[in-house]
CSV table of C-alpha atoms and ligand atoms in Angstrom, one decimal:
chain,number,residue,atom,x,y,z
A,1,MET,CA,-23.9,16.2,-57.2
A,2,ASP,CA,-26.1,19.4,-57.5
A,3,LEU,CA,-24.7,22.7,-58.7
A,4,TYR,CA,-24.6,24.3,-55.3
A,5,THR,CA,-22.7,21.4,-53.8
A,6,LYS,CA,-20.2,21.7,-56.6
A,7,PHE,CA,-19.8,25.4,-56.0
A,8,VAL,CA,-19.2,24.8,-52.3
A,9,SER,CA,-16.8,21.9,-52.6
A,10,THR,CA,-14.7,23.4,-55.5
A,11,ALA,CA,-14.9,27.1,-54.8
A,12,LEU,CA,-16.4,28.3,-51.5
A,13,PHE,CA,-14.9,25.8,-49.0
A,14,PRO,CA,-11.4,26.0,-50.6
A,15,LEU,CA,-11.7,29.8,-50.4
A,16,HIS,CA,-12.8,29.7,-46.8
A,17,GLU,CA,-9.8,27.5,-45.9
A,18,ARG,CA,-7.4,29.7,-47.8
A,19,ILE,CA,-8.6,32.9,-46.1
A,20,LYS,CA,-8.1,31.3,-42.8
A,21,GLY,CA,-4.5,30.4,-43.8
A,22,HIS,CA,-5.0,26.7,-43.9
A,23,SER,CA,-3.4,24.3,-46.3
A,24,THR,CA,-6.4,22.0,-46.3
A,25,LEU,CA,-6.9,22.0,-50.1
A,26,ASP,CA,-3.3,21.0,-50.8
A,27,ARG,CA,-3.5,18.2,-48.3
A,28,PHE,CA,-6.9,17.1,-49.6
A,29,ARG,CA,-5.6,16.8,-53.2
A,30,GLU,CA,-2.6,14.8,-52.0
A,31,LEU,CA,-4.8,12.4,-50.0
A,32,GLU,CA,-7.3,12.0,-52.8
A,33,LYS,CA,-4.4,10.8,-54.9
A,34,SER,CA,-2.4,8.7,-52.4
A,35,GLN,CA,-5.5,6.7,-51.3
A,36,TRP,CA,-5.1,4.8,-54.6
A,37,ALA,CA,-1.4,4.2,-54.3
A,38,ASP,CA,0.1,0.8,-53.7
A,39,ARG,CA,0.7,-0.1,-50.0
A,40,ALA,CA,4.5,-0.1,-50.5
A,41,ASP,CA,4.4,3.4,-52.0
A,42,ILE,CA,2.1,4.6,-49.1
A,43,GLU,CA,4.6,3.1,-46.6
A,44,LYS,CA,7.6,4.7,-48.4
A,45,PHE,CA,6.0,8.1,-48.4
A,46,ARG,CA,4.9,7.7,-44.8
A,47,ASN,CA,8.4,6.6,-43.6
A,48,SER,CA,10.1,9.6,-45.1
A,49,ARG,CA,7.6,11.8,-43.3
A,50,LEU,CA,8.2,9.9,-40.1
A,51,GLN,CA,11.9,10.5,-40.2
A,52,ASP,CA,11.5,14.2,-41.0
A,53,PHE,CA,9.0,14.5,-38.2
A,54,MET,CA,11.3,12.9,-35.6
A,55,VAL,CA,14.2,15.1,-36.6
A,56,GLY,CA,12.0,18.2,-36.5
A,57,ILE,CA,10.5,17.6,-33.1
A,58,ALA,CA,13.9,16.7,-31.7
A,59,ARG,CA,15.1,20.1,-32.9
A,60,ASP,CA,12.1,22.3,-32.0
A,61,VAL,CA,10.2,20.7,-29.1
A,62,VAL,CA,11.9,20.8,-25.7
A,63,PHE,CA,10.1,17.7,-24.5
A,64,TYR,CA,11.5,15.7,-27.3
A,65,SER,CA,15.0,17.2,-27.4
A,66,ASP,CA,15.2,16.2,-23.7
A,67,LEU,CA,13.7,12.7,-24.4
A,68,PHE,CA,16.0,11.8,-27.2
A,69,ARG,CA,19.0,12.9,-25.3
A,70,ASN,CA,18.0,11.1,-22.1
A,71,ILE,CA,17.3,7.8,-23.8
A,72,GLY,CA,20.3,8.1,-26.1
A,73,VAL,CA,18.3,7.7,-29.4
A,74,ASP,CA,19.2,9.5,-32.6
A,75,PRO,CA,15.9,10.7,-34.1
A,76,ARG,CA,17.3,9.9,-37.6
A,77,ASN,CA,17.2,6.3,-36.6
A,78,ILE,CA,13.4,6.3,-36.3
A,79,GLN,CA,12.7,5.4,-39.9
A,80,ARG,CA,9.8,3.0,-39.8
A,81,PRO,CA,6.9,2.3,-37.5
A,82,THR,CA,8.7,-0.6,-35.8
A,83,ASP,CA,11.4,1.8,-34.7
A,84,LEU,CA,8.9,3.7,-32.6
A,85,ALA,CA,9.3,1.0,-29.9
A,86,MET,CA,12.5,2.8,-29.0
A,87,LEU,CA,10.3,5.7,-27.6
A,88,PRO,CA,8.1,5.5,-24.5
A,89,LEU,CA,4.3,5.6,-24.8
A,90,LEU,CA,2.6,9.0,-24.2
A,91,ASP,CA,-0.3,9.1,-21.8
A,92,LYS,CA,-2.6,12.0,-20.8
A,93,ALA,CA,-0.9,12.5,-17.5
A,94,THR,CA,2.5,13.1,-19.3
A,95,VAL,CA,0.8,15.6,-21.7
A,96,ARG,CA,-0.8,17.4,-18.8
A,97,ALA,CA,2.5,17.7,-16.9
A,98,ASN,CA,4.4,18.9,-20.0
A,99,VAL,CA,2.0,21.2,-21.9
A,100,GLU,CA,4.5,24.1,-22.3
A,101,LYS,CA,7.4,21.8,-23.2
A,102,LEU,CA,5.3,20.1,-25.9
A,103,LYS,CA,4.8,23.3,-27.8
A,104,SER,CA,7.2,23.7,-30.7
A,105,ARG,CA,9.4,26.8,-31.0
A,106,SER,CA,8.4,27.0,-34.6
A,107,ALA,CA,4.7,26.3,-34.0
A,108,ASN,CA,2.2,27.7,-36.5
A,109,GLY,CA,-1.3,28.7,-35.5
A,110,LEU,CA,-1.5,26.9,-32.2
A,111,ALA,CA,-5.1,26.7,-30.8
A,112,ARG,CA,-6.1,25.5,-27.4
A,113,TYR,CA,-8.4,22.5,-27.1
A,114,ASN,CA,-9.8,20.4,-24.3
A,115,THR,CA,-11.2,17.0,-24.2
A,116,GLY,CA,-11.4,14.0,-21.9
A,117,GLY,CA,-15.0,14.4,-22.1
A,118,SER,CA,-15.8,10.8,-23.0
A,119,SER,CA,-12.5,9.3,-21.8
A,120,GLY,CA,-13.0,10.4,-18.2
A,121,GLU,CA,-9.6,12.1,-18.1
A,122,PRO,CA,-9.7,15.8,-18.8
A,123,LEU,CA,-6.9,17.1,-21.0
A,124,VAL,CA,-5.9,20.5,-22.4
A,125,PHE,CA,-3.7,20.4,-25.4
A,126,PHE,CA,-2.9,22.4,-28.6
A,127,ILE,CA,-3.4,21.9,-32.3
A,128,GLY,CA,-1.4,23.6,-34.9
A,129,GLU,CA,-2.3,24.6,-38.5
A,130,ALA,CA,-0.7,21.5,-40.1
A,131,ARG,CA,-2.7,19.1,-38.0
A,132,ARG,CA,-5.9,20.9,-38.4
A,133,SER,CA,-5.6,21.0,-42.2
A,134,HIS,CA,-4.7,17.3,-42.2
A,135,ASP,CA,-7.7,16.3,-40.1
A,136,VAL,CA,-10.2,18.4,-42.1
A,137,ALA,CA,-8.7,17.1,-45.4
A,138,ALA,CA,-8.9,13.5,-44.2
A,139,LYS,CA,-12.5,13.9,-43.1
A,140,TRP,CA,-13.4,15.5,-46.4
A,141,ARG,CA,-11.8,12.6,-48.3
A,142,ALA,CA,-13.8,10.0,-46.3
A,143,THR,CA,-17.0,12.0,-46.8
A,144,ARG,CA,-16.6,11.6,-50.5
A,145,TRP,CA,-16.2,7.8,-50.3
A,146,TRP,CA,-20.0,7.8,-49.7
A,147,GLY,CA,-21.1,9.8,-52.7
A,148,VAL,CA,-21.6,13.0,-50.8
A,149,ASP,CA,-19.5,16.1,-50.5
A,150,ILE,CA,-18.9,19.2,-48.5
A,151,GLY,CA,-21.8,21.5,-49.4
A,152,ASP,CA,-24.4,18.7,-49.5
A,153,PRO,CA,-27.2,19.5,-47.0
A,154,GLU,CA,-26.1,18.0,-43.6
A,155,VAL,CA,-27.6,17.7,-40.2
A,156,VAL,CA,-25.2,17.5,-37.3
A,157,VAL,CA,-26.5,16.0,-34.0
A,158,TRP,CA,-23.8,17.4,-31.7
A,159,GLY,CA,-22.5,20.1,-29.5
A,160,SER,CA,-22.0,21.1,-25.9
A,161,PRO,CA,-24.2,23.8,-24.3
A,162,ILE,CA,-21.1,25.9,-23.9
A,163,GLU,CA,-20.0,25.6,-27.5
A,164,LEU,CA,-23.5,26.4,-28.7
A,165,SER,CA,-23.9,29.5,-26.7
A,166,GLY,CA,-20.5,30.7,-27.9
A,167,GLN,CA,-21.4,30.1,-31.6
A,168,ASP,CA,-20.9,33.5,-33.2
A,169,ARG,CA,-22.6,34.9,-36.3
A,170,VAL,CA,-19.7,34.2,-38.6
A,171,ARG,CA,-19.9,30.6,-37.7
A,172,SER,CA,-23.6,30.5,-38.3
A,173,LEU,CA,-23.1,32.2,-41.7
A,174,ARG,CA,-20.4,29.7,-42.6
A,175,ASP,CA,-22.7,26.7,-41.6
A,176,ALA,CA,-25.6,28.2,-43.6
A,177,LEU,CA,-23.4,28.6,-46.7
A,178,LEU,CA,-22.1,25.0,-46.3
A,179,ARG,CA,-25.7,23.9,-45.7
A,180,SER,CA,-24.9,22.4,-42.3
A,181,ARG,CA,-27.5,22.5,-39.6
A,182,LEU,CA,-27.1,21.7,-35.9
A,183,LEU,CA,-29.4,19.8,-33.6
A,184,PRO,CA,-28.1,20.0,-30.0
A,185,ALA,CA,-27.7,16.4,-28.7
A,186,PHE,CA,-28.2,17.0,-25.0
A,187,ASP,CA,-31.8,17.3,-24.1
A,188,MET,CA,-33.2,14.1,-25.6
A,189,SER,CA,-36.7,14.2,-24.1
A,190,ASN,CA,-39.5,12.8,-26.3
A,191,PRO,CA,-40.9,16.3,-27.3
A,192,ARG,CA,-37.3,17.2,-28.4
A,193,LEU,CA,-36.9,14.0,-30.3
A,194,ASP,CA,-40.1,14.6,-32.1
A,195,LYS,CA,-38.9,18.1,-33.1
A,196,PHE,CA,-35.6,16.6,-34.3
A,197,ILE,CA,-37.5,14.1,-36.5
A,198,GLU,CA,-39.8,16.9,-37.8
A,199,LYS,CA,-36.7,19.0,-38.7
A,200,ILE,CA,-34.9,16.1,-40.4
A,201,LEU,CA,-38.1,15.5,-42.5
A,202,ARG,CA,-38.4,19.2,-43.4
A,203,TRP,CA,-34.7,19.9,-44.1
A,204,LYS,CA,-34.2,16.7,-46.2
A,205,PRO,CA,-30.4,16.4,-45.5
A,206,ARG,CA,-28.2,14.1,-47.7
A,207,MET,CA,-26.1,13.3,-44.7
A,208,LEU,CA,-26.5,13.0,-40.9
A,209,PHE,CA,-23.6,13.2,-38.6
A,210,GLY,CA,-23.4,12.5,-34.8
A,211,TYR,CA,-23.0,10.2,-31.8
A,212,PRO,CA,-24.4,6.7,-32.5
A,213,SER,CA,-26.2,6.8,-29.1
A,214,ALA,CA,-28.0,10.0,-30.0
A,215,LEU,CA,-28.8,9.0,-33.5
A,216,SER,CA,-30.2,5.7,-32.4
A,217,LEU,CA,-32.4,7.4,-29.9
A,218,ILE,CA,-33.9,9.5,-32.6
A,219,ALA,CA,-34.3,6.4,-34.8
A,220,MET,CA,-35.9,4.5,-31.9
A,221,ARG,CA,-38.4,7.3,-31.3
A,222,ALA,CA,-39.3,7.4,-34.9
A,223,GLU,CA,-39.8,3.7,-35.1
A,224,SER,CA,-41.9,3.6,-31.9
A,225,LYS,CA,-44.3,6.1,-33.6
A,226,GLY,CA,-44.4,3.9,-36.7
A,227,MET,CA,-42.5,6.5,-38.8
A,228,CYS,CA,-40.0,5.6,-41.5
A,229,LEU,CA,-37.5,8.3,-42.5
A,230,ALA,CA,-36.3,6.4,-45.6
A,231,ASP,CA,-37.9,8.8,-48.0
A,232,CYS,CA,-36.3,12.0,-46.9
A,233,GLY,CA,-33.3,11.5,-49.2
A,234,LEU,CA,-30.5,10.6,-46.8
A,235,ARG,CA,-27.5,9.0,-48.5
A,236,VAL,CA,-25.5,8.2,-45.4
A,237,VAL,CA,-25.3,8.5,-41.7
A,238,PHE,CA,-21.9,9.2,-40.3
A,239,CYS,CA,-21.3,8.0,-36.7
A,240,THR,CA,-18.4,9.1,-34.6
A,241,SER,CA,-16.9,9.7,-31.1
A,242,GLU,CA,-18.4,6.6,-29.5
A,243,ARG,CA,-18.3,2.9,-30.0
A,244,LEU,CA,-20.9,1.9,-32.6
A,245,TYR,CA,-22.8,-1.2,-31.7
A,246,ASP,CA,-24.3,-3.6,-34.3
A,247,HIS,CA,-27.8,-3.1,-32.9
A,248,GLN,CA,-27.4,0.7,-33.3
A,249,ARG,CA,-26.1,0.4,-36.8
A,250,ASN,CA,-29.0,-1.9,-37.8
A,251,LEU,CA,-31.6,0.3,-36.2
A,252,ILE,CA,-30.3,3.5,-37.8
A,253,GLN,CA,-30.0,1.8,-41.2
A,254,ARG,CA,-33.5,0.5,-40.9
A,255,VAL,CA,-35.2,3.7,-39.9
A,256,PHE,CA,-33.2,6.2,-42.1
A,257,GLY,CA,-33.0,3.8,-45.0
A,258,CYS,CA,-29.3,4.3,-45.8
A,259,PRO,CA,-26.0,2.9,-44.8
A,260,VAL,CA,-24.2,3.9,-41.6
A,261,ALA,CA,-20.5,4.9,-42.0
A,262,ASN,CA,-18.4,4.6,-38.8
A,263,GLY,CA,-15.6,7.0,-38.1
A,264,TYR,CA,-12.9,6.5,-35.5
A,265,GLY,CA,-11.0,9.5,-34.1
A,266,ALA,CA,-10.9,11.9,-31.2
A,267,ARG,CA,-10.1,15.6,-30.6
A,268,ASP,CA,-6.8,14.6,-29.0
A,269,ALA,CA,-5.7,11.7,-31.1
A,270,GLY,CA,-6.9,13.1,-34.5
A,271,PHE,CA,-8.8,11.7,-37.4
A,272,ILE,CA,-7.6,8.1,-37.3
A,273,ALA,CA,-9.8,5.8,-39.4
A,274,HIS,CA,-13.0,5.9,-41.4
A,275,GLU,CA,-15.2,3.2,-42.9
A,276,CYS,CA,-15.6,2.9,-46.7
A,277,PRO,CA,-18.7,1.5,-48.4
A,278,HIS,CA,-17.0,-2.0,-48.5
A,279,GLY,CA,-16.8,-2.1,-44.7
A,280,GLY,CA,-13.0,-1.4,-44.4
A,281,MET,CA,-12.1,1.0,-41.5
A,282,HIS,CA,-9.2,2.6,-43.4
A,283,ILE,CA,-6.5,4.3,-41.4
A,284,SER,CA,-5.4,7.8,-42.6
A,285,ALA,CA,-2.1,6.0,-43.0
A,286,GLU,CA,-0.3,8.8,-44.8
A,287,ASP,CA,0.0,10.7,-41.5
A,288,VAL,CA,-1.3,8.4,-38.8
A,289,ILE,CA,0.6,5.4,-37.5
A,290,VAL,CA,-1.4,3.0,-35.4
A,291,GLU,CA,0.3,0.5,-33.1
A,292,ILE,CA,-1.6,-2.0,-31.0
A,293,VAL,CA,0.0,-2.7,-27.5
A,294,ASP,CA,-0.8,-5.2,-24.8
A,295,LYS,CA,-1.4,-4.3,-21.2
A,296,ASN,CA,2.3,-4.1,-20.5
A,297,GLY,CA,2.8,-1.6,-23.3
A,298,ALA,CA,4.6,-4.1,-25.6
A,299,ILE,CA,3.5,-4.5,-29.3
A,300,ALA,CA,0.7,-7.0,-29.4
A,301,PRO,CA,1.2,-10.0,-31.8
A,302,GLN,CA,-0.3,-9.4,-35.2
A,303,GLY,CA,-4.0,-10.1,-35.3
A,304,GLU,CA,-4.4,-9.7,-31.6
A,305,SER,CA,-6.4,-7.0,-30.0
A,306,GLY,CA,-4.9,-4.4,-27.6
A,307,GLU,CA,-4.9,-0.7,-26.9
A,308,ILE,CA,-4.8,1.6,-29.9
A,309,VAL,CA,-1.7,3.9,-29.8
A,310,VAL,CA,-1.3,6.7,-32.3
A,311,THR,CA,1.5,8.7,-33.8
A,312,HIS,CA,0.2,11.6,-35.8
A,313,LEU,CA,2.8,13.0,-38.3
A,314,ALA,CA,1.0,16.3,-38.8
A,315,THR,CA,1.4,17.2,-35.1
A,316,GLN,CA,4.9,18.8,-35.3
A,317,ASP,CA,3.5,21.9,-33.6
A,318,PHE,CA,2.4,19.9,-30.5
A,319,PRO,CA,3.5,16.3,-31.0
A,320,PHE,CA,1.3,13.3,-30.3
A,321,VAL,CA,3.8,10.4,-30.5
A,322,ARG,CA,2.8,6.9,-29.3
A,323,TYR,CA,-0.3,8.4,-27.7
A,324,ARG,CA,-2.4,6.1,-25.7
A,325,THR,CA,-6.1,6.4,-26.8
A,326,GLY,CA,-7.5,4.0,-24.2
A,327,ASP,CA,-9.5,2.4,-26.9
A,328,ILE,CA,-9.2,-1.2,-28.0
A,329,GLY,CA,-8.8,-2.5,-31.5
A,330,VAL,CA,-7.0,-4.9,-34.0
A,331,LEU,CA,-4.9,-4.0,-37.0
A,332,ASP,CA,-6.0,-5.5,-40.3
A,333,HIS,CA,-3.4,-5.7,-43.0
A,334,GLY,CA,-5.7,-7.4,-45.4
A,335,TYR,CA,-7.0,-5.8,-48.6
A,336,CYS,CA,-10.3,-4.1,-48.9
A,337,GLY,CA,-12.7,-4.6,-51.8
A,338,CYS,CA,-12.8,-0.9,-52.5
A,339,GLY,CA,-9.3,-1.0,-54.0
A,340,ARG,CA,-7.7,1.4,-51.5
A,341,GLN,CA,-4.6,-0.1,-49.9
A,342,LEU,CA,-4.7,2.0,-46.8
A,343,PRO,CA,-4.3,-0.4,-43.8
A,344,MET,CA,-7.4,-1.0,-41.6
A,345,LEU,CA,-8.5,-1.3,-38.0
A,346,LYS,CA,-11.2,-3.7,-36.9
A,347,ASN,CA,-13.2,-4.6,-33.8
A,348,ILE,CA,-12.8,-1.1,-32.4
A,349,GLU,CA,-14.1,-0.9,-28.8
A,350,GLY,CA,-14.2,2.8,-28.2
A,351,ARG,CA,-15.8,4.6,-25.3
A,352,THR,CA,-19.4,4.4,-24.5
A,353,THR,CA,-21.6,6.9,-22.8
A,354,ASP,CA,-25.0,6.3,-21.3
A,355,PHE,CA,-27.9,8.7,-21.3
A,356,VAL,CA,-28.9,10.1,-18.0
A,357,THR,CA,-32.4,11.1,-16.8
A,358,ALA,CA,-33.1,14.3,-14.9
A,359,SER,CA,-35.4,14.3,-11.9
A,360,ASP,CA,-38.2,15.7,-14.1
A,361,GLY,CA,-37.8,12.8,-16.5
A,362,THR,CA,-35.8,14.6,-19.2
A,363,VAL,CA,-33.4,12.3,-21.0
A,364,MET,CA,-30.0,13.8,-21.6
A,365,HIS,CA,-26.8,12.7,-23.3
A,366,GLY,CA,-24.1,11.8,-20.7
A,367,LEU,CA,-21.8,14.3,-22.2
A,368,SER,CA,-24.0,17.1,-20.7
A,369,LEU,CA,-22.6,16.0,-17.3
A,370,ILE,CA,-19.1,15.4,-18.6
A,371,TYR,CA,-18.9,19.0,-19.8
A,372,VAL,CA,-19.3,20.2,-16.2
A,373,LEU,CA,-16.1,18.3,-15.2
A,374,ARG,CA,-13.8,18.3,-18.1
A,375,ASP,CA,-12.3,21.7,-17.8
A,376,ILE,CA,-11.7,21.6,-14.1
A,377,VAL,CA,-7.9,21.4,-13.6
A,378,GLU,CA,-8.2,20.0,-10.1
A,379,ILE,CA,-9.7,16.7,-11.5
A,380,ALA,CA,-7.3,14.0,-12.8
A,381,SER,CA,-10.0,11.5,-13.8
A,382,PHE,CA,-13.6,10.8,-13.0
A,383,LYS,CA,-16.6,8.4,-13.4
A,384,ILE,CA,-20.2,9.4,-13.0
A,385,VAL,CA,-22.8,6.8,-11.9
A,386,GLN,CA,-26.4,7.7,-11.9
A,387,GLU,CA,-27.9,5.4,-9.2
A,388,SER,CA,-31.4,6.7,-9.5
A,389,THR,CA,-33.2,9.8,-10.8
A,390,HIS,CA,-32.5,11.4,-7.4
A,391,ARG,CA,-29.0,10.2,-6.6
A,392,LEU,CA,-25.8,10.7,-8.5
A,393,VAL,CA,-22.4,9.4,-7.5
A,394,VAL,CA,-19.3,11.2,-8.8
A,395,LYS,CA,-16.0,9.3,-8.3
A,396,LEU,CA,-13.0,11.6,-8.6
A,397,VAL,CA,-9.3,11.2,-8.6
A,398,ALA,CA,-8.2,14.7,-7.5
A,399,ASN,CA,-5.3,16.8,-8.5
A,400,ILE,CA,-3.4,19.2,-6.2
A,401,GLY,CA,-5.7,22.1,-5.4
A,402,PHE,CA,-8.9,20.2,-5.1
A,403,ASN,CA,-10.9,21.4,-2.1
A,404,ASP,CA,-14.5,21.7,-0.8
A,405,SER,CA,-15.3,24.8,-2.9
A,406,VAL,CA,-14.5,22.9,-6.1
A,407,GLY,CA,-16.7,20.1,-4.8
A,408,ASP,CA,-19.5,22.5,-4.2
A,409,LYS,CA,-19.2,24.0,-7.6
A,410,ILE,CA,-19.4,20.5,-9.2
A,411,ARG,CA,-22.5,19.7,-7.1
A,412,ARG,CA,-24.2,23.0,-8.0
A,413,GLU,CA,-23.6,22.6,-11.7
A,414,LEU,CA,-24.7,18.9,-11.8
A,415,GLN,CA,-27.8,19.8,-10.0
A,416,GLY,CA,-28.4,22.6,-12.5
A,417,ARG,CA,-28.5,20.0,-15.2
A,418,LEU,CA,-30.4,17.2,-13.4
A,419,GLY,CA,-32.6,19.0,-10.9
A,420,ARG,CA,-32.1,20.8,-7.5
A,421,ASP,CA,-33.6,17.9,-5.7
A,422,VAL,CA,-30.9,15.5,-6.9
A,423,VAL,CA,-28.4,14.3,-4.3
A,424,VAL,CA,-24.9,14.5,-5.7
A,425,GLU,CA,-22.3,12.5,-3.8
A,426,ILE,CA,-18.7,13.2,-4.4
A,427,GLU,CA,-16.4,10.3,-3.6
A,428,LEU,CA,-12.6,10.8,-3.7
A,429,VAL,CA,-10.7,7.7,-4.9
A,430,ASP,CA,-7.2,6.8,-5.7
A,431,MET,CA,-8.0,5.3,-9.1
A,432,ILE,CA,-11.0,4.6,-11.3
A,433,ALA,CA,-11.2,0.8,-11.8
A,434,PRO,CA,-12.3,-0.4,-15.3
A,435,GLU,CA,-15.6,-2.3,-15.6
A,436,ALA,CA,-15.4,-6.1,-15.4
A,437,SER,CA,-16.3,-6.3,-19.1
A,438,GLY,CA,-13.2,-4.1,-19.9
A,439,LYS,CA,-15.6,-1.6,-21.5
A,440,PHE,CA,-14.9,2.1,-21.2
A,441,ARG,CA,-17.8,3.7,-19.5
A,442,TYR,CA,-17.4,7.1,-17.8
A,443,VAL,CA,-21.0,7.9,-17.4
A,444,THR,CA,-23.2,5.0,-16.5
A,445,SER,CA,-26.8,5.1,-15.5
A,446,LYS,CA,-28.9,2.6,-13.7
A,447,VAL,CA,-32.1,4.4,-14.6
A,448,PRO,CA,-33.9,2.4,-17.3
A,449,LEU,CA,-34.1,4.5,-20.5
A,450,ARG,CA,-37.7,5.1,-21.5
A,451,CYS,CA,-38.1,6.3,-25.0
A,452,ALA,CA,-41.6,5.5,-26.2
A,453,ASP,CA,-44.5,7.0,-24.3
B,1,LIG,ZN1,-12.2,0.0,-48.5
């Protein structure tokens, strides 16, 4: 670790968090210690937090006071993860319909977020201080598993056009001090990919962070030009937010000459699990309880795959209890070679997003279209199919209030991204059927992706 990294991770970043009123450093110190505890101790600690959490939300959150009363369950009786089965699963529609009732009376530092981007179901929700500190601390811990730390030079391949334009000077200054630089992942045309490669070579980051789809596109482009980026000093590539396929992992490892570390989490469900150098996807089990349920919502037999359902114990300000992620996985109660006894997830089949191609040939990440739709309250869920470079079909399940002018707005904005000559067809449907493969794809493109010239 160089001196500057040490300064950032031990002084500057903790100071930044303290000034903002976050308890990140305390949480981080606890997590650094508890990751080496015996599984029985982790469970004991987690179970006592579970009980306090349930009693707290039954007292302070209207949605849960009502729920416990209606189903006749005493919150003090929820003492271990198997007791959670007494409570119903929580889906996005329920969160959407109860946003105000889900806010705790004693909420601290609630901030509004939206997501649904890659899940096809837009959602507005809130995050309090405790959860934010937990998620930052858990991410920090997992970063250090790979021999890098906050403050090490980092390149982030990320961002929505909206978020980028809203980035203020304070944020830029913070990123500069933390040595974090951003490459916007939306326009992935060959000239842009070449610029990305040039910048990575010039900046010499120690870690890369981003969508596996975008990072593998950069790697594919570099390889097609006979370039190897293995000498630029990268220690690790962190992939997140999408399913990581083996071929993507192999390609990225080969071109960047360092291991790929997979992360599993989402804005709504939180920081759930992260891969260690021994290949274990360790759950942040001090605060996150993962259940695997079958298609009827019952707990799947041990070792069988099913939908990942999450209870996040740092969400007392806006609870996520038995929250359905829509992702598929298997719980692994084995022991990892790294010595950490945190339980693991395996075979995670998260969401996937295709790239789309504009009518002028520009390749863009599918999220650039999703951002048009995700904050429109008149949409319940959607799926975008790019039939050709000049025809796009948007399937929508509409909420109350959807009308022609909302449709026109969607059409205009999508044409703004893809080209004025693109025909955007909006199809109103009752439900979005999953793909035959069971994969989660909310943006699919039938246009073959051309990377190399
Ligand atoms: Zn491990």
